[in-house]
Short mmCIF file of C-alpha atoms in Angstrom, two decimals:
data_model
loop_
_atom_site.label_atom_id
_atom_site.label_comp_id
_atom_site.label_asym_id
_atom_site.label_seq_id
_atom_site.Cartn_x
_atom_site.Cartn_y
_atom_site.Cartn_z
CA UNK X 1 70.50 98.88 63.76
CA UNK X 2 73.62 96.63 63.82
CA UNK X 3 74.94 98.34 66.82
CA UNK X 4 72.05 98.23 68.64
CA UNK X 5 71.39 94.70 68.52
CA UNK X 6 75.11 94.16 69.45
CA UNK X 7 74.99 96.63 72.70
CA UNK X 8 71.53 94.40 73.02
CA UNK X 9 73.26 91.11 73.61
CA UNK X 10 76.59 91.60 75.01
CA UNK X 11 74.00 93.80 77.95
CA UNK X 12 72.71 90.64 78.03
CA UNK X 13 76.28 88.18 78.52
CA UNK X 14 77.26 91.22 81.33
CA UNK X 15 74.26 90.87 83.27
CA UNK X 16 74.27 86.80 82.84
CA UNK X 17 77.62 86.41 83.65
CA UNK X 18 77.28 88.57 86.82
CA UNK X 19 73.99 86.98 87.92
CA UNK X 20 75.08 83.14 87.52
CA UNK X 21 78.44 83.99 88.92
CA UNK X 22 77.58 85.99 92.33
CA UNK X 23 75.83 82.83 94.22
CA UNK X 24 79.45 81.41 93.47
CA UNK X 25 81.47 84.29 94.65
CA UNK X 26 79.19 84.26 97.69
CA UNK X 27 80.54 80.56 98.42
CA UNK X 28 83.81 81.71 98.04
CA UNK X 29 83.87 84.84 100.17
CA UNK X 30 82.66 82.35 102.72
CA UNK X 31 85.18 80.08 102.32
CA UNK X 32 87.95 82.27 102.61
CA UNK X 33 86.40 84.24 105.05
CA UNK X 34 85.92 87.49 103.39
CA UNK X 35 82.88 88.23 105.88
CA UNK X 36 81.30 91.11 107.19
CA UNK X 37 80.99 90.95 111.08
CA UNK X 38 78.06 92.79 112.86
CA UNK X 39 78.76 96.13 114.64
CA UNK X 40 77.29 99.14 115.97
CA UNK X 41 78.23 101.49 113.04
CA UNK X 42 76.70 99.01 110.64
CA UNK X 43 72.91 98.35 110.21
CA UNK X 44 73.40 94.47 109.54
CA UNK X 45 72.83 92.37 112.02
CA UNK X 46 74.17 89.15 110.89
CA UNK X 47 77.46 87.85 109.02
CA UNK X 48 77.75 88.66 105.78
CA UNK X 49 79.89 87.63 102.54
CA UNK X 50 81.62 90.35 100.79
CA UNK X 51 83.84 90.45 98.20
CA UNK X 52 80.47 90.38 95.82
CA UNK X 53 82.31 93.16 93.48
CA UNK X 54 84.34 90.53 91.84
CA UNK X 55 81.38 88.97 90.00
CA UNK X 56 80.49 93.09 88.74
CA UNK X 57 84.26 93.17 87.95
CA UNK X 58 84.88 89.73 85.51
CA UNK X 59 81.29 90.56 84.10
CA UNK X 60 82.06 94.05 83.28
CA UNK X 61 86.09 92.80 81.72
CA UNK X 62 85.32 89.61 79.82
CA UNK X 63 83.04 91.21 76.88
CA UNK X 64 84.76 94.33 77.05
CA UNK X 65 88.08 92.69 76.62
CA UNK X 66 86.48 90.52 73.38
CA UNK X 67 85.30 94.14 71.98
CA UNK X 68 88.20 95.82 72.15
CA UNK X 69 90.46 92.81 70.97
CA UNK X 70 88.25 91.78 68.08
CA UNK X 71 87.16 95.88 67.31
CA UNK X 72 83.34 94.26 67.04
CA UNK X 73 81.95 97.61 67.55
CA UNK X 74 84.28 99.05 64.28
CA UNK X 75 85.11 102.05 65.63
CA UNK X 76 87.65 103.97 63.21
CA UNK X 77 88.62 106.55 65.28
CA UNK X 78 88.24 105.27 69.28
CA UNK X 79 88.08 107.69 71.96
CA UNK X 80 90.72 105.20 73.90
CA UNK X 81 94.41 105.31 72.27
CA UNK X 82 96.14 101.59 72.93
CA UNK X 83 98.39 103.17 75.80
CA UNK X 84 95.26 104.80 77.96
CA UNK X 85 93.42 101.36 77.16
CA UNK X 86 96.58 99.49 79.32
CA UNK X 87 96.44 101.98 81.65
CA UNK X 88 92.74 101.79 82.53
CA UNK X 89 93.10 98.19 82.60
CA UNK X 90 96.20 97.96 84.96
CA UNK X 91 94.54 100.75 87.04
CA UNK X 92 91.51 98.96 87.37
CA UNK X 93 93.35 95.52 88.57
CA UNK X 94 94.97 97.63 90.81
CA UNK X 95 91.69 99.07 92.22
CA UNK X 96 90.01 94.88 92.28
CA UNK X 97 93.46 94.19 93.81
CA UNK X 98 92.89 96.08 96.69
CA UNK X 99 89.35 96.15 97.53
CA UNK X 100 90.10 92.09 97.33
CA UNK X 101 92.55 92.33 99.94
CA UNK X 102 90.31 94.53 102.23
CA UNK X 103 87.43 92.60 102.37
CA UNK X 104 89.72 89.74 103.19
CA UNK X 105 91.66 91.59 105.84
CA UNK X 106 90.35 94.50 106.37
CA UNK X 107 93.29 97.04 105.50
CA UNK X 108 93.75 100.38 106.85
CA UNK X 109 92.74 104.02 105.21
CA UNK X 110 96.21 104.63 104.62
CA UNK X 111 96.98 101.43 102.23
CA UNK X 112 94.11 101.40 100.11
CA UNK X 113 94.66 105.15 99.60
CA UNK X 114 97.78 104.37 98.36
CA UNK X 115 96.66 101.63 95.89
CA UNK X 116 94.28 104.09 94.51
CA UNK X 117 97.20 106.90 94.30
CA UNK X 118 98.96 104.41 92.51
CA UNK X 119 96.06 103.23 90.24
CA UNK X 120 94.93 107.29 89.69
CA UNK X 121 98.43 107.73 89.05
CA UNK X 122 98.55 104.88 86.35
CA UNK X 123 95.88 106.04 84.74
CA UNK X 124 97.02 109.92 84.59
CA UNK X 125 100.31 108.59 82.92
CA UNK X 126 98.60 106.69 80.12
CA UNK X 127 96.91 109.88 79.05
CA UNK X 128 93.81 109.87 80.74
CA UNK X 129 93.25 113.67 82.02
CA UNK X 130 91.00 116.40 82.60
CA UNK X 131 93.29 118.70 79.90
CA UNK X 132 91.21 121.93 79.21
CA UNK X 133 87.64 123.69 79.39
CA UNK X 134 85.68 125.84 77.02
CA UNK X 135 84.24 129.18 78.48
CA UNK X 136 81.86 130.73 76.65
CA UNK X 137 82.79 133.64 74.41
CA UNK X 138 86.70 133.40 76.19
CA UNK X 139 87.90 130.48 74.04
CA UNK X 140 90.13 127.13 75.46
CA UNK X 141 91.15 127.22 78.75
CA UNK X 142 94.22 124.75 79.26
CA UNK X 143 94.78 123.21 82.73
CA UNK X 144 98.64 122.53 81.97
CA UNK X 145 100.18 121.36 85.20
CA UNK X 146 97.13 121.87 87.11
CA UNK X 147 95.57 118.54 84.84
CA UNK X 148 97.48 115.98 87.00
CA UNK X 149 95.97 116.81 90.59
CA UNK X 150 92.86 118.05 88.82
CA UNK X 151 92.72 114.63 87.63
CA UNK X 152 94.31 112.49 90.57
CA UNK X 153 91.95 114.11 93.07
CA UNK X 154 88.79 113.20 90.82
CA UNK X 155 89.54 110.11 90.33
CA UNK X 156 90.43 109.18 94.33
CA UNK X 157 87.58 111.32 94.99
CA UNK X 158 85.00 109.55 93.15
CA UNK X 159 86.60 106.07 93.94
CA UNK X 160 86.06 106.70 97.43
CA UNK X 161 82.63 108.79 97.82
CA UNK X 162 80.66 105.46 96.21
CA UNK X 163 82.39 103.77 98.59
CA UNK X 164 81.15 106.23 101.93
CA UNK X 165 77.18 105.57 100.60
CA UNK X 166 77.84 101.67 100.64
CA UNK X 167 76.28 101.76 103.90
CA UNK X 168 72.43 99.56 103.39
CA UNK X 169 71.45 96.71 100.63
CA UNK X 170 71.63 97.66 97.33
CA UNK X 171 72.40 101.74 98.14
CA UNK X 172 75.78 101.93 96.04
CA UNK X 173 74.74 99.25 93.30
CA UNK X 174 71.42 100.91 92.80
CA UNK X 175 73.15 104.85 92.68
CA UNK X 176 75.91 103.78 90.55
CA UNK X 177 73.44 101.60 88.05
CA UNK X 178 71.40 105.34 88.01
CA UNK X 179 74.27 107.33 87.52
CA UNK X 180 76.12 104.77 84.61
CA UNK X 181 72.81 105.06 83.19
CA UNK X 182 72.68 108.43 82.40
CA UNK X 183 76.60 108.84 81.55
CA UNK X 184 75.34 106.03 78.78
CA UNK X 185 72.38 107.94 77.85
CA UNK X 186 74.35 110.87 77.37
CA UNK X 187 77.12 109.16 75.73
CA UNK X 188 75.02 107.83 73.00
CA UNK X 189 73.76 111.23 72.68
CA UNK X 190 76.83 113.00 72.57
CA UNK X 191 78.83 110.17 70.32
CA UNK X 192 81.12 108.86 72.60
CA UNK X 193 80.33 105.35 71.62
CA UNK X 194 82.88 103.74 73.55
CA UNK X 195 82.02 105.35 77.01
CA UNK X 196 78.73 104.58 76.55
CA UNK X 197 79.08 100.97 75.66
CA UNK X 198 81.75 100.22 78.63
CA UNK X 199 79.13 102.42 80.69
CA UNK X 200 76.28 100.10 79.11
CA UNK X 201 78.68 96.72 79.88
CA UNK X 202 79.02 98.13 83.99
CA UNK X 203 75.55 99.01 84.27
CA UNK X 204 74.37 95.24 83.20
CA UNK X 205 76.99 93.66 85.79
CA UNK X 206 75.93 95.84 88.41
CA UNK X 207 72.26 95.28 87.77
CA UNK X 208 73.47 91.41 87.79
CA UNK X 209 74.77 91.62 91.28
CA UNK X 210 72.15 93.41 92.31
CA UNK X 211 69.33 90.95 92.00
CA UNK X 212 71.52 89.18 94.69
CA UNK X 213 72.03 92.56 96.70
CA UNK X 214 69.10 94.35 97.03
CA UNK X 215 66.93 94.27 100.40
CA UNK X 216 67.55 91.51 102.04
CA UNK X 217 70.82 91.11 100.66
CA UNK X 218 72.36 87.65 99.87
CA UNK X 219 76.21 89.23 99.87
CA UNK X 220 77.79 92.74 99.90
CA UNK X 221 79.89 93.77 97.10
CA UNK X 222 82.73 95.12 100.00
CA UNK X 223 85.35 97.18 98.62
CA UNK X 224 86.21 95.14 95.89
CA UNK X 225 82.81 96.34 93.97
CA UNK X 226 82.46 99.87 95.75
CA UNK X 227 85.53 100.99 95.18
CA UNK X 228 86.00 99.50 91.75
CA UNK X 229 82.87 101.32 90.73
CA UNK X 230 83.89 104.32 91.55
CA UNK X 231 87.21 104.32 89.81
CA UNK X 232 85.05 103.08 86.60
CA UNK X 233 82.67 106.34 86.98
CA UNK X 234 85.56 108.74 87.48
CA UNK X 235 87.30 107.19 84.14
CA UNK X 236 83.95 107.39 82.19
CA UNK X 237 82.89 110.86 83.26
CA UNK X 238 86.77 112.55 82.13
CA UNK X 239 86.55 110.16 79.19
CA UNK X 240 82.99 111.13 78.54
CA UNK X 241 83.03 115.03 78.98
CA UNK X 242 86.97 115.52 78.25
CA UNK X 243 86.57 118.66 76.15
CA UNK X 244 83.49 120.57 77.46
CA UNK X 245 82.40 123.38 78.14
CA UNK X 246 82.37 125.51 81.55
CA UNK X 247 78.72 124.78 81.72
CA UNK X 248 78.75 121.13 80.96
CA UNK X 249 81.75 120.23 82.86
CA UNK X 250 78.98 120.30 85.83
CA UNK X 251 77.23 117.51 84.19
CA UNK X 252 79.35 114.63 85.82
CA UNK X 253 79.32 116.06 88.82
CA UNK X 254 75.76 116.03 88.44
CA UNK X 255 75.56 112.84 87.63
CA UNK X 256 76.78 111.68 90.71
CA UNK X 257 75.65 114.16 93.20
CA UNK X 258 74.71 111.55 95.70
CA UNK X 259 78.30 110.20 96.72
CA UNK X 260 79.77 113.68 96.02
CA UNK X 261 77.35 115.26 97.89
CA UNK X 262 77.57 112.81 100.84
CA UNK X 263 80.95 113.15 101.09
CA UNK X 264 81.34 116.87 100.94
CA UNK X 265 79.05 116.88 103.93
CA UNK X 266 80.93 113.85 105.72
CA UNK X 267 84.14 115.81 105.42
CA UNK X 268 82.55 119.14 106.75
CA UNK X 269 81.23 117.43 109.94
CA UNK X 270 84.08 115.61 110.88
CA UNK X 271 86.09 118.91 110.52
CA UNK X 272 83.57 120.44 112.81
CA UNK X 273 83.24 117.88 114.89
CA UNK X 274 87.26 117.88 115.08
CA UNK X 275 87.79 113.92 113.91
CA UNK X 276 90.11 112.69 111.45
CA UNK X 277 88.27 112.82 108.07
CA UNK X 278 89.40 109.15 107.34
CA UNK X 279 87.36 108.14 111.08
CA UNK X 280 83.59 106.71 110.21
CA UNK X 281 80.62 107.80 112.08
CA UNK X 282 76.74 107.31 111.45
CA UNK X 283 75.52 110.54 110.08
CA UNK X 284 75.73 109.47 106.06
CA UNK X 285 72.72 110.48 104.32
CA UNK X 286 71.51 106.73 104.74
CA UNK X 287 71.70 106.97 108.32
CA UNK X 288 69.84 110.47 108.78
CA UNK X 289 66.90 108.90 106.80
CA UNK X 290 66.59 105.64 109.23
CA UNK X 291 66.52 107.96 112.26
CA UNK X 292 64.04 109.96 110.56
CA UNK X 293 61.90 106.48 110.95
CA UNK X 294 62.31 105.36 107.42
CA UNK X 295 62.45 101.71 106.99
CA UNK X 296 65.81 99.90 104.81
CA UNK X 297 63.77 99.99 101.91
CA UNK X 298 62.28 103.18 101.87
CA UNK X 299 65.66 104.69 102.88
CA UNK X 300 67.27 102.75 99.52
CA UNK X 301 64.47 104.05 97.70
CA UNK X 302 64.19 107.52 98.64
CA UNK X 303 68.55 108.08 97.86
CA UNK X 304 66.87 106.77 94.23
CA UNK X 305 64.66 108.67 93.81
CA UNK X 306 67.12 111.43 94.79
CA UNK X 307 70.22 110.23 92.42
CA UNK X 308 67.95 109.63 89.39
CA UNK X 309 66.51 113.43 90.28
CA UNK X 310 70.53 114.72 90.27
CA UNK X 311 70.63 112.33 86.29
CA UNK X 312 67.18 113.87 85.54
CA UNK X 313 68.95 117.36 85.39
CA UNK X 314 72.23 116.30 84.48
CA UNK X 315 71.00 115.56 80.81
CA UNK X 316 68.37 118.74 80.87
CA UNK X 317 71.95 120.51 81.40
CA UNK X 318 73.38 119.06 77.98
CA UNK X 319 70.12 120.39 75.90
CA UNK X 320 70.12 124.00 78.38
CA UNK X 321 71.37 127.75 77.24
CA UNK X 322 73.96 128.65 80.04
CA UNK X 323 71.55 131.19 81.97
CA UNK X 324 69.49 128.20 82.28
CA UNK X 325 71.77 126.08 83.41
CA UNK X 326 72.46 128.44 85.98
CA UNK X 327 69.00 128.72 87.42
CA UNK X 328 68.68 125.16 87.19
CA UNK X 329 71.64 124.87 89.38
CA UNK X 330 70.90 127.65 91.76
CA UNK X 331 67.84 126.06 92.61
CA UNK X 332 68.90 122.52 93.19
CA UNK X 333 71.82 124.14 95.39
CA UNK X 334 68.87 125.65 97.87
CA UNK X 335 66.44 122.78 97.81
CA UNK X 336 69.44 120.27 98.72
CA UNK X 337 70.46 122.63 101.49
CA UNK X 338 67.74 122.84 102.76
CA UNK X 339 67.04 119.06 102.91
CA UNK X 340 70.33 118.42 104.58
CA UNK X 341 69.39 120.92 106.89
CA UNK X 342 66.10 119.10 107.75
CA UNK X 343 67.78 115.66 108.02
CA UNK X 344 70.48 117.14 110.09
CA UNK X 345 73.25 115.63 107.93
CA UNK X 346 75.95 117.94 109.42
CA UNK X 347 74.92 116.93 112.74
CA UNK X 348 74.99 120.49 114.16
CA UNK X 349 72.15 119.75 116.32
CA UNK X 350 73.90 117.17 118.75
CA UNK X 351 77.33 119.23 118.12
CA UNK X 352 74.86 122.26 119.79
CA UNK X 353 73.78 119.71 122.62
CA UNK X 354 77.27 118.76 123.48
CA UNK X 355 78.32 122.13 123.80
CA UNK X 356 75.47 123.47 126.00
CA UNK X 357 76.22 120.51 128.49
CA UNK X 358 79.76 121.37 128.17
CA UNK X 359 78.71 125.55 128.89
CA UNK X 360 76.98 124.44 132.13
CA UNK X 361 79.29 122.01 133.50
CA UNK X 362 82.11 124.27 133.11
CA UNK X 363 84.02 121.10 131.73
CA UNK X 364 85.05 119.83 127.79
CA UNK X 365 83.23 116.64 127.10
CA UNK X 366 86.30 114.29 125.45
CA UNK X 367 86.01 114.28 121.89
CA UNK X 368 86.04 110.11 121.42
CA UNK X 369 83.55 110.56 124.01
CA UNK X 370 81.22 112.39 121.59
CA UNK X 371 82.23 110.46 118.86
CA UNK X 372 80.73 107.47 121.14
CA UNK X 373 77.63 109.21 122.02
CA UNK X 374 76.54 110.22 118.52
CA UNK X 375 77.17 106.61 117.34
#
């Protein structure tokens, strides 16, 4: 009962402290001129502050940093050692670091990829990895080697698919707030205090800044929160399900089957579509849904309704026999293919347009030319 009244009120400092201090963060992203500037690609229309993440950021460190200094949850044996502790911390300033300096000045792919490789690879030294799984009947499977790019590309990975979905008010606060949720849920469940508390800490600062960030948003979180987020969900979800099974090592994926599913797809159209996978275009999930003639809201509410569907399982997957499981899995994989399909996320049918015009003209259509015509 102790515990719960203490995850009860330090919930309640995160989300304060991220609430009270976004409208101030907003001043300052103006000030500095950390804006977002209209454009085709984007469905704003007007400037906009970003750098929003920061106030998620100090809301989420401050009481975490008091819990784990003063041990207020007394936790005898803690799922963090002291030297993965400093290296999630120094990771995540890392992470803050850069997103800050991107929504100031707009870096390119190549440099914040390599703050997060250095971040990732932080992290990975502290002691931080995906080590082994547990296959039924067959005993522990060790990763060896394999562990360190197992880990490094999860951890980029998930870092940068929140970011891809940050694309409409409140989309990536509202998914990641769904999917910290249910890695809390489950956390609790499974006894991984810790992760669930730090889970429970994030989910209050995000659902802070989102008051300010839902539809019609007062400020964008930028990089700063997206990418920050993401990094915090890849840390939970190793720290969380670090010795698993075969079965349940498909929860976190789960989990966040949104921003890994949208950028699975993303990466298989630009491949098709021959652009660089690092080059943006306007096919995200988000985008198929407004030319379907959904509204902002509806669009925000449906990818909701969607992630908290992908949570929804991910926990009936912790209480499931394995041939369950399975099933489970085998029909989620055809109903979601089938609804990318319908929306036309891999945007085969204006790839199928381009090349008919190309057939009967007897000439290649340029590929930034396409590029230009899809946008």
């Amino acid at each position: 009962m102790g515990n719960i009244l203490i995850y009860g009120v330090f919930f309640v400092i995160a989300f304060g402290i991220s609430f009270l201090i976004t409208p101030q963060i907003k001043k300052l992203a103006i000030a500095i001129g950390a804006v977002d500037q209209p454009e085709q690609r984007k469905v704003h229309s007007k400037v906009m502050p970003r750098m929003g993440g920061l106030a998620i950021c100090l809301a989420f460190f401050i009481p975490l940093i008091m819990v784990l200094k003063f041990n207020i949850l007394h936790i005898s044996s803690p799922i963090f050692t002291e030297q993965q502790i400093i290296g999630f911390l120094i990771g995540g300033a890392i992470i803050i670091l850069v997103g800050l300096i991107d929504d100031k000045y707009q870096i390119s792919a190549k440099y914040k990829f390599l703050g997060q490789l250095i971040a990732a690879s932080i992290v990975i030294y502290s002691g931080i990895q995906v080590q082994f799984i547990t296959l039924p009947d067959q005993g522990v499977f060790e990763f060896g080697w394999l562990s360190i790019p197992i880990t490094l590309l999860w951890i980029i990975g998930i870092t940068n698919a929140l970011n891809l979905i940050d694309g409409l008010d409140g989309l990536a606060a509202g998914v990641a707030s769904i999917a910290l949720a249910t890695i809390s849920i489950i956390g609790f469940a499974m006894g991984n205090v810790i992760v669930a508390f730090m889970a429970l800490l994030l989910l209050a600062s995000t659902l802070g800044f989102l008051v300010h960030n839902f539809y019609p948003a007062k400020i964008f979180m930028g990089d700063t929160g997206a990418l920050f987020l993401g990094y915090n969900l890849a840390i939970f979800s190793i720290l969380g399900f670090k010795h698993v099974t075969l079965i349940s090592f498909i929860i976190p994926i789960l989990i966040l089957g949104v921003p890994i599913a949208d950028t699975l797809f993303a990466i298989v159209r630009r491949f098709l579509s021959k652009q660089a996978i690092s080059e943006p275009d306007k096919h995200h999930l988000h985008h198929c849904l407004l030319k379907m003639g959904c509204s902002h809201r509806q669009t925000v509410l449906i990818i909701y309704t969607i992630s908290m569907f992908f949570s929804a399982t991910a926990i009936i997957f912790t209480q499931a026999e394995a041939w369950m499981a399975l099933t489970i899995l085998g029909l989620l994989f055809i109903v979601f293919a089938i609804g990318a399909d319908v929306i036309n996320i891999l945007n085969r049918r204006e790839r199928f347009i381009v090349r008919f015009i190309e057939d009967s003209i007897g000439k290649q259509i340029p590929e930034k030319q396409n590029y230009k015509a899809n946008r």
